[in-house]
Short mmCIF file of C-alpha atoms in Angstrom, two decimals:
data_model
loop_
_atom_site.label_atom_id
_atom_site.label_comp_id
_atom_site.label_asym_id
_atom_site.label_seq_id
_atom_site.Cartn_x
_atom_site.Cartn_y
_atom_site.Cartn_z
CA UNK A 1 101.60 134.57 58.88
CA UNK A 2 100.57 134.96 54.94
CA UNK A 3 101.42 130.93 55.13
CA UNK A 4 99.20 130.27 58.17
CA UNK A 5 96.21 131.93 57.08
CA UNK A 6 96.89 130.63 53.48
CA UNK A 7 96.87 127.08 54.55
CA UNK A 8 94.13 127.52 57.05
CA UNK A 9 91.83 128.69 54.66
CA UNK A 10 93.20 126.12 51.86
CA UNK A 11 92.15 123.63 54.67
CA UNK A 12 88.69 124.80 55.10
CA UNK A 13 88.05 125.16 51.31
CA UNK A 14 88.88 121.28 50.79
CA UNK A 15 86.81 120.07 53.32
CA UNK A 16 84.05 122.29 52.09
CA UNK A 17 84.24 121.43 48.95
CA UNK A 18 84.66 117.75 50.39
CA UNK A 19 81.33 118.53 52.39
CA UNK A 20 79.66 120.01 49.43
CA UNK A 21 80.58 117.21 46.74
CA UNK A 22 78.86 114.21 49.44
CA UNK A 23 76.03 115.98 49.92
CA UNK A 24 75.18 116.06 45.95
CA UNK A 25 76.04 113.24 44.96
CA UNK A 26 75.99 110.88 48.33
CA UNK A 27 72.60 112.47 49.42
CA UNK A 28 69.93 109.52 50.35
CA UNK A 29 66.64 110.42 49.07
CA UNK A 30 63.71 110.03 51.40
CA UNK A 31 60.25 109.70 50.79
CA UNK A 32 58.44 113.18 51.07
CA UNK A 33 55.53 111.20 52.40
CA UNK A 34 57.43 110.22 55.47
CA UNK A 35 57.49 113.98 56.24
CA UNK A 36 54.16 114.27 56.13
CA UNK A 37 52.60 111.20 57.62
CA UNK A 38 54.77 111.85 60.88
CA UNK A 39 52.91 115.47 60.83
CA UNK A 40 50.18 113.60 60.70
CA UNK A 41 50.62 111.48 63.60
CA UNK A 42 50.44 113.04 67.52
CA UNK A 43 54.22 112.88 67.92
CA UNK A 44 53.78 111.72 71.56
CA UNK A 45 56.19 109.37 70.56
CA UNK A 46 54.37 106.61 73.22
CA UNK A 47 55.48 103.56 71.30
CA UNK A 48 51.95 102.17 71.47
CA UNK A 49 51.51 101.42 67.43
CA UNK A 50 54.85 99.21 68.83
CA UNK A 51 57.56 101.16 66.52
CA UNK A 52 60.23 103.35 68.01
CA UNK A 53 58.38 106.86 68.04
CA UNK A 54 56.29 108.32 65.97
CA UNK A 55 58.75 108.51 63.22
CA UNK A 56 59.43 105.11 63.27
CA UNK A 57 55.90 104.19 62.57
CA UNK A 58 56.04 106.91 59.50
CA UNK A 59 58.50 105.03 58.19
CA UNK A 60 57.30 101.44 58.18
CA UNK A 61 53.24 102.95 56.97
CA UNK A 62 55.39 104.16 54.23
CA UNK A 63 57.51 101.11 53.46
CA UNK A 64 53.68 99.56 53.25
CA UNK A 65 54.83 97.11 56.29
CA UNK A 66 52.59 98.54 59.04
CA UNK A 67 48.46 98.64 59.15
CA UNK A 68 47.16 102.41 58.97
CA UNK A 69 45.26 102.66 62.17
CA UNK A 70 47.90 101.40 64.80
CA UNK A 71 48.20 104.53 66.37
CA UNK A 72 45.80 104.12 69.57
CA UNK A 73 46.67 108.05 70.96
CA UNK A 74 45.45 109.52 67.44
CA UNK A 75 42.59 107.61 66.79
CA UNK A 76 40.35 107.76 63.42
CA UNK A 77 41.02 111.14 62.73
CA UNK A 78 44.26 110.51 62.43
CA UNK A 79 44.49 107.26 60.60
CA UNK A 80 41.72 108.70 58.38
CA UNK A 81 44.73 111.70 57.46
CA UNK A 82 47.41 109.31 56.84
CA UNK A 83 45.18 107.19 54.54
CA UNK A 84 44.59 110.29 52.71
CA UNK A 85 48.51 111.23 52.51
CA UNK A 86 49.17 107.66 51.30
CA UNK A 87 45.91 106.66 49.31
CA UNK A 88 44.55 104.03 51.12
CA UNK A 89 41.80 103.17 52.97
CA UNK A 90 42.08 103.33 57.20
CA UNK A 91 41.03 99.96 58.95
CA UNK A 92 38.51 100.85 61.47
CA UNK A 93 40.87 100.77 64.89
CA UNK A 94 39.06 100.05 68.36
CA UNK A 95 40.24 102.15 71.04
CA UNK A 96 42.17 99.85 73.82
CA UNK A 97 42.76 100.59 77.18
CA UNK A 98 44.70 99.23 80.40
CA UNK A 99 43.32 96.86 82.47
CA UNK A 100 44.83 95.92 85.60
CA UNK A 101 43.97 92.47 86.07
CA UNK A 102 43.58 92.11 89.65
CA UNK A 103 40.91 93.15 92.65
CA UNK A 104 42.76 91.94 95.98
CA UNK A 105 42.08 95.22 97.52
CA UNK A 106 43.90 96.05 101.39
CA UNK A 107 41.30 94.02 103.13
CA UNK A 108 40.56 91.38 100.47
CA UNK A 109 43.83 90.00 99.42
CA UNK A 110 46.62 88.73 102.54
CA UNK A 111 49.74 90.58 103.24
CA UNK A 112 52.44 88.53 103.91
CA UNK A 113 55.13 90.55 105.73
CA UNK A 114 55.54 94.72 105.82
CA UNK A 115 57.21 96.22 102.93
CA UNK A 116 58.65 99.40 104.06
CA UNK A 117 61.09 100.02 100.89
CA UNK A 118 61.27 102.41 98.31
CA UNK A 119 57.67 102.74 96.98
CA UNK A 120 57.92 101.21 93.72
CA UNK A 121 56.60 97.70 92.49
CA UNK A 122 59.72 97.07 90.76
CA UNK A 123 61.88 97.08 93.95
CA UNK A 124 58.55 95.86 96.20
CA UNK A 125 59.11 92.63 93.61
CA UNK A 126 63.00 92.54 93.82
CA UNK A 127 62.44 91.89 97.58
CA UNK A 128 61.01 88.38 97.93
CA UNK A 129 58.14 89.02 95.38
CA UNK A 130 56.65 91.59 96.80
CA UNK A 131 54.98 91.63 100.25
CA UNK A 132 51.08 90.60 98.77
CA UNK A 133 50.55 86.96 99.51
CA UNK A 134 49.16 86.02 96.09
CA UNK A 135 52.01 86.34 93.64
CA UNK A 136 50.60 87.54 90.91
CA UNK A 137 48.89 90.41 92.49
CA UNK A 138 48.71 94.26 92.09
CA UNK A 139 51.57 95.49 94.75
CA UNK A 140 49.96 99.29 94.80
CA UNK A 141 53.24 100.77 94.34
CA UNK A 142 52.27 102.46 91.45
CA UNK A 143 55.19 101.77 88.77
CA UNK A 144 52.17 101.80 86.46
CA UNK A 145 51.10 105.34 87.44
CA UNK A 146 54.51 106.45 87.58
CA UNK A 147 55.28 105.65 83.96
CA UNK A 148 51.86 106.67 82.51
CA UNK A 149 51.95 109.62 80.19
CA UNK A 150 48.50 110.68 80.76
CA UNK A 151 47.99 110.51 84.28
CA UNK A 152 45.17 108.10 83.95
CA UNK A 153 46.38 105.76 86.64
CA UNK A 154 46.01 105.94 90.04
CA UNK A 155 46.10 103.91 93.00
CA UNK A 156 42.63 102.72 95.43
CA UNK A 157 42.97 100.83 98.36
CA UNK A 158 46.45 99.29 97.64
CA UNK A 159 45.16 98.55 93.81
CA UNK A 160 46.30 100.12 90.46
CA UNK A 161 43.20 101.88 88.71
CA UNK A 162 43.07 102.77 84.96
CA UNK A 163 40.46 105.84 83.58
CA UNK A 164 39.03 104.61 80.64
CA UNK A 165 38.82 108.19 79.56
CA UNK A 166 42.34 109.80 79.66
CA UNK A 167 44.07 106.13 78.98
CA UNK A 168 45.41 106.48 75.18
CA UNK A 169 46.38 102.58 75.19
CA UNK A 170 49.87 103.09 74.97
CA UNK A 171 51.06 100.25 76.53
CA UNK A 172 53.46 101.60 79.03
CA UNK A 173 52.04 100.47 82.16
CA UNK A 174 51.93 97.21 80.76
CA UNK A 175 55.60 97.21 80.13
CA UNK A 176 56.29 98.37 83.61
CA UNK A 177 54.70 96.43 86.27
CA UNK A 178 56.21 93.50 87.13
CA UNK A 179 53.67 91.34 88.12
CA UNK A 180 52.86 91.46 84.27
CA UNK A 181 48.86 91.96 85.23
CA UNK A 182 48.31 94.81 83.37
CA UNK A 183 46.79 94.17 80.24
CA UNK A 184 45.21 96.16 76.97
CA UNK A 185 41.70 95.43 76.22
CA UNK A 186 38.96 96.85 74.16
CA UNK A 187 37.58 99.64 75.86
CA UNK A 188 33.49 98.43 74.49
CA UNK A 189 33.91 95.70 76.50
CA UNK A 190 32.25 96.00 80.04
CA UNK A 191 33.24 92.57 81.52
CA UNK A 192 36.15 91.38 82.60
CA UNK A 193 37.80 89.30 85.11
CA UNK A 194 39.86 90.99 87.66
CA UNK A 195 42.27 88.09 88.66
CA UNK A 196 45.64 87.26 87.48
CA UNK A 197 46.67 84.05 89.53
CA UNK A 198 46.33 80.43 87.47
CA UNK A 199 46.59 78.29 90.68
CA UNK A 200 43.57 75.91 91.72
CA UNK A 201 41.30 77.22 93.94
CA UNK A 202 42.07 76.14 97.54
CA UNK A 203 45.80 77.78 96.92
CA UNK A 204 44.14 80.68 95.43
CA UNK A 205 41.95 81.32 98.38
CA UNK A 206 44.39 80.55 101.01
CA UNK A 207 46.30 84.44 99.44
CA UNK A 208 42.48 85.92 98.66
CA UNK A 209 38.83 86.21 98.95
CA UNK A 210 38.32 87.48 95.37
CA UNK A 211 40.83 85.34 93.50
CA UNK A 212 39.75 83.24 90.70
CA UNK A 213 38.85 79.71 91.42
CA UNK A 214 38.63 78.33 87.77
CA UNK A 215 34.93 76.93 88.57
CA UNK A 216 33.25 77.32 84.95
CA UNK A 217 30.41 78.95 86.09
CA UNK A 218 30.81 82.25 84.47
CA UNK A 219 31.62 80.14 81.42
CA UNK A 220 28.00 78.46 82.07
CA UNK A 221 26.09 81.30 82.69
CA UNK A 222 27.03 82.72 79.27
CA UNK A 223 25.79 80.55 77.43
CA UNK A 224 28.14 77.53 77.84
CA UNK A 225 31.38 76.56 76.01
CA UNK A 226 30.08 76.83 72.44
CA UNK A 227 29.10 80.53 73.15
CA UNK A 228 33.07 80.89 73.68
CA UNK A 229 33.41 83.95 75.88
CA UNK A 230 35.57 82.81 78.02
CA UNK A 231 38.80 81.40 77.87
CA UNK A 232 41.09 79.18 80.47
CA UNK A 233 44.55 79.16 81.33
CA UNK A 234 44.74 76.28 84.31
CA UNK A 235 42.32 77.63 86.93
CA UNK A 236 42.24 81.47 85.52
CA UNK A 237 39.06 82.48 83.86
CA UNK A 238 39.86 84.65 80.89
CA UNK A 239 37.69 86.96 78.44
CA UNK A 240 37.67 85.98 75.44
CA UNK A 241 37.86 89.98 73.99
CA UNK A 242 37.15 88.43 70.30
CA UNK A 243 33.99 88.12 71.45
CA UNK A 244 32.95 89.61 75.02
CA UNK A 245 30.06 88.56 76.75
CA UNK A 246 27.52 91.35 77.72
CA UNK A 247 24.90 90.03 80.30
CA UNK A 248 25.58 91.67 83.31
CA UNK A 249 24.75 89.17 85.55
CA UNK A 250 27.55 86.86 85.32
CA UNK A 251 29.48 89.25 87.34
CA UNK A 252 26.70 88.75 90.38
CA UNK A 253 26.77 85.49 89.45
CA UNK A 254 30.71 84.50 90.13
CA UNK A 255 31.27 83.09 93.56
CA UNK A 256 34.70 84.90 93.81
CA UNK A 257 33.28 88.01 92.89
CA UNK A 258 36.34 88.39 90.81
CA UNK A 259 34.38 89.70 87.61
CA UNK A 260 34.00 93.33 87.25
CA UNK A 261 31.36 95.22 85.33
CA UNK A 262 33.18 98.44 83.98
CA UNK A 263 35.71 98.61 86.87
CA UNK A 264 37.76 101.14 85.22
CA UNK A 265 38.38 103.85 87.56
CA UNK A 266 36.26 107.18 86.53
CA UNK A 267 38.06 110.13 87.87
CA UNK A 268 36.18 112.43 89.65
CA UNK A 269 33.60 110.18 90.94
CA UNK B 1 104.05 94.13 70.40
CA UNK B 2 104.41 94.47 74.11
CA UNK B 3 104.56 98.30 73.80
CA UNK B 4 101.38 98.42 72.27
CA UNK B 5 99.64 95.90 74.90
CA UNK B 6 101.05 99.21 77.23
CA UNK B 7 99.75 101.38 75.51
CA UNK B 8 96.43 99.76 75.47
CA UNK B 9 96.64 99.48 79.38
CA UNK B 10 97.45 102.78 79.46
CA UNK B 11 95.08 104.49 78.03
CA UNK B 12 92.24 101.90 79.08
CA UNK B 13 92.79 101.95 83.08
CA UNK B 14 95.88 104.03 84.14
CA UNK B 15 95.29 107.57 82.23
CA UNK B 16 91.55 106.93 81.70
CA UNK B 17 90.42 109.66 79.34
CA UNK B 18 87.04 110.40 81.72
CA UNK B 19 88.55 108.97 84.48
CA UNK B 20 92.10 110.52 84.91
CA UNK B 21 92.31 113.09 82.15
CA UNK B 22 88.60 114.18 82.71
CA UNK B 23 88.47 115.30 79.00
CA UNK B 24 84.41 113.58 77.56
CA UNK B 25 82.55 114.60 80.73
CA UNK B 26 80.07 116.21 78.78
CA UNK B 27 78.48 112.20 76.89
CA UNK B 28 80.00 110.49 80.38
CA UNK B 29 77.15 112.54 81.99
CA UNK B 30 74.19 112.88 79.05
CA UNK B 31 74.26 109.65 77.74
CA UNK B 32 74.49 107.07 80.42
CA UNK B 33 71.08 106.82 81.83
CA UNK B 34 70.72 103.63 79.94
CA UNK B 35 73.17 101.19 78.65
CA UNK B 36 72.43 100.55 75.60
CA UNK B 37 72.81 104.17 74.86
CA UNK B 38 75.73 104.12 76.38
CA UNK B 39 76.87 100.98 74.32
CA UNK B 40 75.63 103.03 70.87
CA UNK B 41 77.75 106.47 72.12
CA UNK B 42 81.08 104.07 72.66
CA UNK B 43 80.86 102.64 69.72
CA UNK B 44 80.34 105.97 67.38
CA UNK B 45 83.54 107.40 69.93
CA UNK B 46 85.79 104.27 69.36
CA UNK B 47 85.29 105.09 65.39
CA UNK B 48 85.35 108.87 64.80
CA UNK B 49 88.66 109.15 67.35
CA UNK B 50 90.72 106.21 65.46
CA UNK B 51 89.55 108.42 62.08
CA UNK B 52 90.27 111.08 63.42
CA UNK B 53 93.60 110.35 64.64
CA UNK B 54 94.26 109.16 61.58
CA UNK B 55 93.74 112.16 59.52
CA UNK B 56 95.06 114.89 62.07
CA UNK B 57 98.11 112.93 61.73
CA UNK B 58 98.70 113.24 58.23
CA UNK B 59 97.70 116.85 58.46
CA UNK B 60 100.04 117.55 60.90
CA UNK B 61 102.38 115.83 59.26
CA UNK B 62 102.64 116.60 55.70
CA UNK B 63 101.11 120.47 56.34
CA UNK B 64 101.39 122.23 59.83
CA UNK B 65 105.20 120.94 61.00
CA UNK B 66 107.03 121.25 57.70
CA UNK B 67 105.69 124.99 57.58
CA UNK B 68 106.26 125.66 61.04
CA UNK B 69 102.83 125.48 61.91
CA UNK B 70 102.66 123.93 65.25
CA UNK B 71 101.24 126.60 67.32
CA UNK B 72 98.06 126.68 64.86
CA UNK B 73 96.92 123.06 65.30
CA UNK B 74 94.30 123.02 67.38
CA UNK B 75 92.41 125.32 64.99
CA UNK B 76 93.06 122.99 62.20
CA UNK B 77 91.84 119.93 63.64
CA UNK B 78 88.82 121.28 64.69
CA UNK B 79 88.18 122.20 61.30
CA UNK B 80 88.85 118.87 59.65
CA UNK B 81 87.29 116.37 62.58
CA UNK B 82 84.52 118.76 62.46
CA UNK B 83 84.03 118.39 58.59
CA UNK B 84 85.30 114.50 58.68
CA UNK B 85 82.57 113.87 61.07
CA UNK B 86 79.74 115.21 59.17
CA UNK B 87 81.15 113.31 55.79
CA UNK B 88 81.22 110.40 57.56
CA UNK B 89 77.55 111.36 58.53
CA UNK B 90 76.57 111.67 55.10
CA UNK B 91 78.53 108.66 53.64
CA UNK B 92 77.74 106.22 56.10
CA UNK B 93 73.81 107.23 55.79
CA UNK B 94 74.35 106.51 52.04
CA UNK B 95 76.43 102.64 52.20
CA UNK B 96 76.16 101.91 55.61
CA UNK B 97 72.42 102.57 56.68
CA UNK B 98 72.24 100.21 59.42
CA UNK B 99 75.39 101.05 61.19
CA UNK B 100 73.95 104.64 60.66
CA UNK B 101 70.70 103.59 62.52
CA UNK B 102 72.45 102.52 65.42
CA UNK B 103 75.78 105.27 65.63
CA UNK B 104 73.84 107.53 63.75
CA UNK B 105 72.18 109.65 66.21
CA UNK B 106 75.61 110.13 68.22
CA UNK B 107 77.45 111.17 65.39
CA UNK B 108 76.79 114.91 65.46
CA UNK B 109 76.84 114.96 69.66
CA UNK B 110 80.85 114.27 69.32
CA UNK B 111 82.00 116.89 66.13
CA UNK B 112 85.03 118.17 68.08
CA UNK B 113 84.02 116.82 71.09
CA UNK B 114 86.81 117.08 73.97
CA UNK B 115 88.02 113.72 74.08
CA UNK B 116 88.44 113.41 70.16
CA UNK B 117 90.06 116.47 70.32
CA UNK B 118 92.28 115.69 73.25
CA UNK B 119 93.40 112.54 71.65
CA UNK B 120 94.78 114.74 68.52
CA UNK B 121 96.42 117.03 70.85
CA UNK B 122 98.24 114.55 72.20
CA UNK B 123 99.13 113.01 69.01
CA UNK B 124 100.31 116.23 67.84
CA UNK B 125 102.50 116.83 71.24
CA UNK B 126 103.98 113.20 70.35
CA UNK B 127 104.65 114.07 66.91
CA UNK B 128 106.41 117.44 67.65
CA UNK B 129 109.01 115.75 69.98
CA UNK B 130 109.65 113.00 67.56
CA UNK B 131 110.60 115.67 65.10
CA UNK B 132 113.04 117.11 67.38
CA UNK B 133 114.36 114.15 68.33
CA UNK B 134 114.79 113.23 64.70
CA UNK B 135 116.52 117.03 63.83
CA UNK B 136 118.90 115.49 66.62
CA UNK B 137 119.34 112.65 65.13
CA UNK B 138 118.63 111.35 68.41
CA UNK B 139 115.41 109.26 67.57
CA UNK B 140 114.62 105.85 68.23
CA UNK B 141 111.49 105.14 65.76
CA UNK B 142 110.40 105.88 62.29
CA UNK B 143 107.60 108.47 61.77
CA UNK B 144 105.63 105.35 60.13
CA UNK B 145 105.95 103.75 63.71
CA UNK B 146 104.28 107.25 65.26
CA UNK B 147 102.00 106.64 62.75
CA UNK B 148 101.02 103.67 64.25
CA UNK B 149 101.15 104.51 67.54
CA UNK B 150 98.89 107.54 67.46
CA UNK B 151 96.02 105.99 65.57
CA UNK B 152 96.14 102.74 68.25
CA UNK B 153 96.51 105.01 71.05
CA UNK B 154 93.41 107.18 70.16
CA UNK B 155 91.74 103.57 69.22
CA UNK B 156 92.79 102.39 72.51
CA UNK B 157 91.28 106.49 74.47
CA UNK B 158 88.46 105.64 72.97
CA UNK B 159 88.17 102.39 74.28
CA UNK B 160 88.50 103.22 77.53
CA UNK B 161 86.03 105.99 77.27
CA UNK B 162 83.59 103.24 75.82
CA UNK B 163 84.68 101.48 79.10
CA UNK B 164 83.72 104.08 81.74
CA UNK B 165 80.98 105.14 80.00
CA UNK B 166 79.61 101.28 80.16
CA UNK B 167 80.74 100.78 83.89
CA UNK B 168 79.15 104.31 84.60
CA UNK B 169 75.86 103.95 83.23
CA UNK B 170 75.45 100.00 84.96
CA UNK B 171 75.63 102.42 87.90
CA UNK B 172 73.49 104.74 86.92
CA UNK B 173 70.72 102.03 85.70
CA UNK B 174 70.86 100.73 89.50
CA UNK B 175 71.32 104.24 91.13
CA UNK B 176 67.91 105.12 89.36
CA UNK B 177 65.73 102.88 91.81
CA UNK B 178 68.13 104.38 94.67
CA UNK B 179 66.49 107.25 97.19
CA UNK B 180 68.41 109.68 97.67
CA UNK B 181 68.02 112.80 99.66
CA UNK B 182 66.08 115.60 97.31
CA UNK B 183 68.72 118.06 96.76
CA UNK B 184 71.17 114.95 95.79
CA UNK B 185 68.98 113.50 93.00
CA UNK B 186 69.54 113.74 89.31
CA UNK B 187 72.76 114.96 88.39
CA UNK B 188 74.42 115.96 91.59
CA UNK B 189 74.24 111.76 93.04
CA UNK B 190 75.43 111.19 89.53
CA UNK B 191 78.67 113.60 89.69
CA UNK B 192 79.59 112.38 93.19
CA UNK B 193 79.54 108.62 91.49
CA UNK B 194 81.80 109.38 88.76
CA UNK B 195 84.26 111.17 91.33
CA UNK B 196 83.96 107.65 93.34
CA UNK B 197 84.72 105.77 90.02
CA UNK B 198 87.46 108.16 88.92
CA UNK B 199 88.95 107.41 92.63
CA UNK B 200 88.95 104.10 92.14
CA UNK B 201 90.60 104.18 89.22
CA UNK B 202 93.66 106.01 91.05
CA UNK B 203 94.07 102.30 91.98
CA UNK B 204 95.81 101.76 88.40
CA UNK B 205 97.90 104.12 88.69
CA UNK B 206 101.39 102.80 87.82
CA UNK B 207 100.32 100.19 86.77
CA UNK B 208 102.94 100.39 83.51
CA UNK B 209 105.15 102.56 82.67
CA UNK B 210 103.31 105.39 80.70
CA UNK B 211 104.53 106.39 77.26
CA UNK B 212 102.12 108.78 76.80
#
């Protein structure tokens, strides 16, 4: 008994002891400032600033290998508190938002077959691509809503709508859908073109009456190639969001009626 | 050699720890939503149980069966795998930082968790009849050999906990776009799975001839 106890307790002295003796002299010394900067930060963990977590992104502002002013869900405020913590100056950040990158509403765009699966994109795109004749449009499934930590998306007439105002650009939704139409853009600019598919025209309108046809004239109407606000990729029309165009009346302008003024879903309207 | 290709067998397919023996439910259940979780938990298992088995044995060894201690063991060993684990916590943090980013975070979910534990207890039962066989003078191998033999067999538990763990969250990853009925979802579809996969494992059974 006197044995047992002795040993028992002999046992638990050496390992404390053990214990004690690697946390002196084995202990890794962190940088208080991490501490602090990750107090600083939301701690939504949304993986926006693209670093694991909040604490991740501590870290590498710390190490001096990440800009101050990544974080999208805090904002200035926040950037402005880390620069204080680590002495530097914040670089101005521009809020970005989601854009889903496609307008082939229910009676716009053509169905090819009835999906009656699990209502999700993911699986809707697992099962021959989905059942939206144009492959590189919005299935309505909402695997973009689903994942959104916000609740800003929600789903119109078969399409995926972002609100500008609760979207925290944390790239999630982009992440998630499939079709790989969902895309982070400044949320100053008003313009943008609500097509995804790079095909020429006739195959493009064969799947849907508001596809992009890749027929310059938005590109002409502001201002011509020089003016470089728009971009192409085969017979897609892109923004160029380095510089977005502003006149309003290339939108009315596009045959396709593809370009949207501001089409980010407002909720409650 | 072939003796410890059964052992290997056996502990991988025929006496399963989750599988058979049902000791590691507990990280078979929380950690395999995602596989490379899963991957990260099997790997920080496979080394703390070969450690662990390791030092147990020695303890047992040299301490509890020389002073007649058997009947206090389990105590013990929680003790020093609990303590072992958090050194090896601290001093892999310290040389090792990248193995500690990626084992790191499963380290303190397995202190004295049931399989690690189970593996030591079975050790110990091992050991115990050796030592009688040896007061006999009836024994067949060396306490080096037993040496040996525990520290692969927890190596080899380990492994096949890695390997259910793996197979279980593949399943899981897939069973996650599944619909089933409401009261199913979530955990309960994920306990009648494992009890599918445990069944299926039955199939190994006698497969070898089990020394342990």
């Amino acid at each position: 008994m006197t044995i047992a106890i002795a040993i028992i307790a002999g046992v638990g002295l050496v390992a404390a002891l053990a214990l004690a003796i690697a946390d002196k002299y084995l202990a890794v010394r962190e940088d208080p400032r991490i501490g602090m900067v990750t107090a600083a930060l939301p701690g939504a963990n949304c993986g926006g600033c693209g670093f694991p977590g909040c604490d991740g992104y501590a870290r590498a502002l710390v190490a001096g290998t990440a800009p101050n002013g990544a974080c999208a869900a805090g904002g200035d405020a926040c950037a402005s508190a880390i620069a204080k913590i680590l002495g530097v100056e914040a670089t101005a950040t521009e809020k970005r938002v989601a854009l889903v990158k496609c307008c082939g509403t229910r009676s716009e765009a053509i169905r090819v077959g009835d999906y009656n699966g699990i209502c999700d994109c993911n699986v809707a795109a697992m099962t021959a691509g989905g059942d939206k004749g144009c492959t590189y449009g919005c299935l309505g499934y909402g695997a973009c809503a689903n994942v959104c930590p916000k609740g800003a998306i929600s789903i119109h007439d078969g399409l995926a709508k972002v609100d500008k105002r609760l979207c925290i650009g944390c790239g999630k939704c982009v992440t998630a859908c499939p079709k790989k139409i969902i895309e982070l853009v400044p949320a100053s600019a008003t313009i943008h073109v609500l097509c995804a598919n790079p095909d020429k025209g006739p195959s493009v309108r064969k799947v849907c009456g508001v596809g992009c046809m890749g027929c310059h004239l938005c590109e002409k109407n502001s201002g011509g190639k020089e003016a470089g606000h728009f971009a192409f990729q085969g017979f897609l029309a892109k923004v160029n969001y380095e510089n977005p165009p502003t006149d309003e009346q290339i939108a009315a302008k596009c045959p396709a009626k593809c370009i949207g003024v501001d089409p980010h879903f407002e909720s409650g309207n | 050699m072939s003796y410890y290709l059964m052992l290997l067998v056996g502990a991988v397919l025929v006496n399963n720890f989750v599988l058979s023996r049902f000791l590691g439910c507990c990280p078979f259940l929380g950690v395999s939503k995602k596989l490379d979780t899963a991957l990260g938990m099997s790997g920080a298992v496979v080394f703390v149980m070969t450690v662990a088995a390791a030092v147990t044995w020695c303890l047992d060894y040299w301490l509890l069966l020389p002073n007649g201690l058997g009947y206090i063991h389990t105590l013990a060993f929680i003790l020093v795998i609990a303590s072992l684990v958090q050194f090896i916590d601290i001093a892999m943090k310290r040389f090792l930082p990248p193995l500690h980013a990626a084992l790191g975070i499963f380290l303190p979910l397995i202190t004295t968790n049931c399989a690690v534990l189970g593996a030591a207890e079975i050790n110990h039962a091992q050991l115990a009849q050796l030592q009688k066989l040896i007061n006999e003078g009836a024994a067949a191998k060396s306490y080096l050999a037993s040496f040996g033999e525990a520290v692969f067999f927890s190596f080899a538990a380990a492994v096949g906990f890695g390997f259910a763990l793996v197979i279980f969250s593949g399943i899981r990853e897939k069973l996650a776009h599944a619909d089933p009925p409401r009261c199913f979802r979530g955990i309960a579809i994920a306990l009648v799975t494992g009890g599918l996969l445990s069944l299926a494992f039955m199939g190994f059974s006698g497969l070898v001839k089990l020394p342990y």
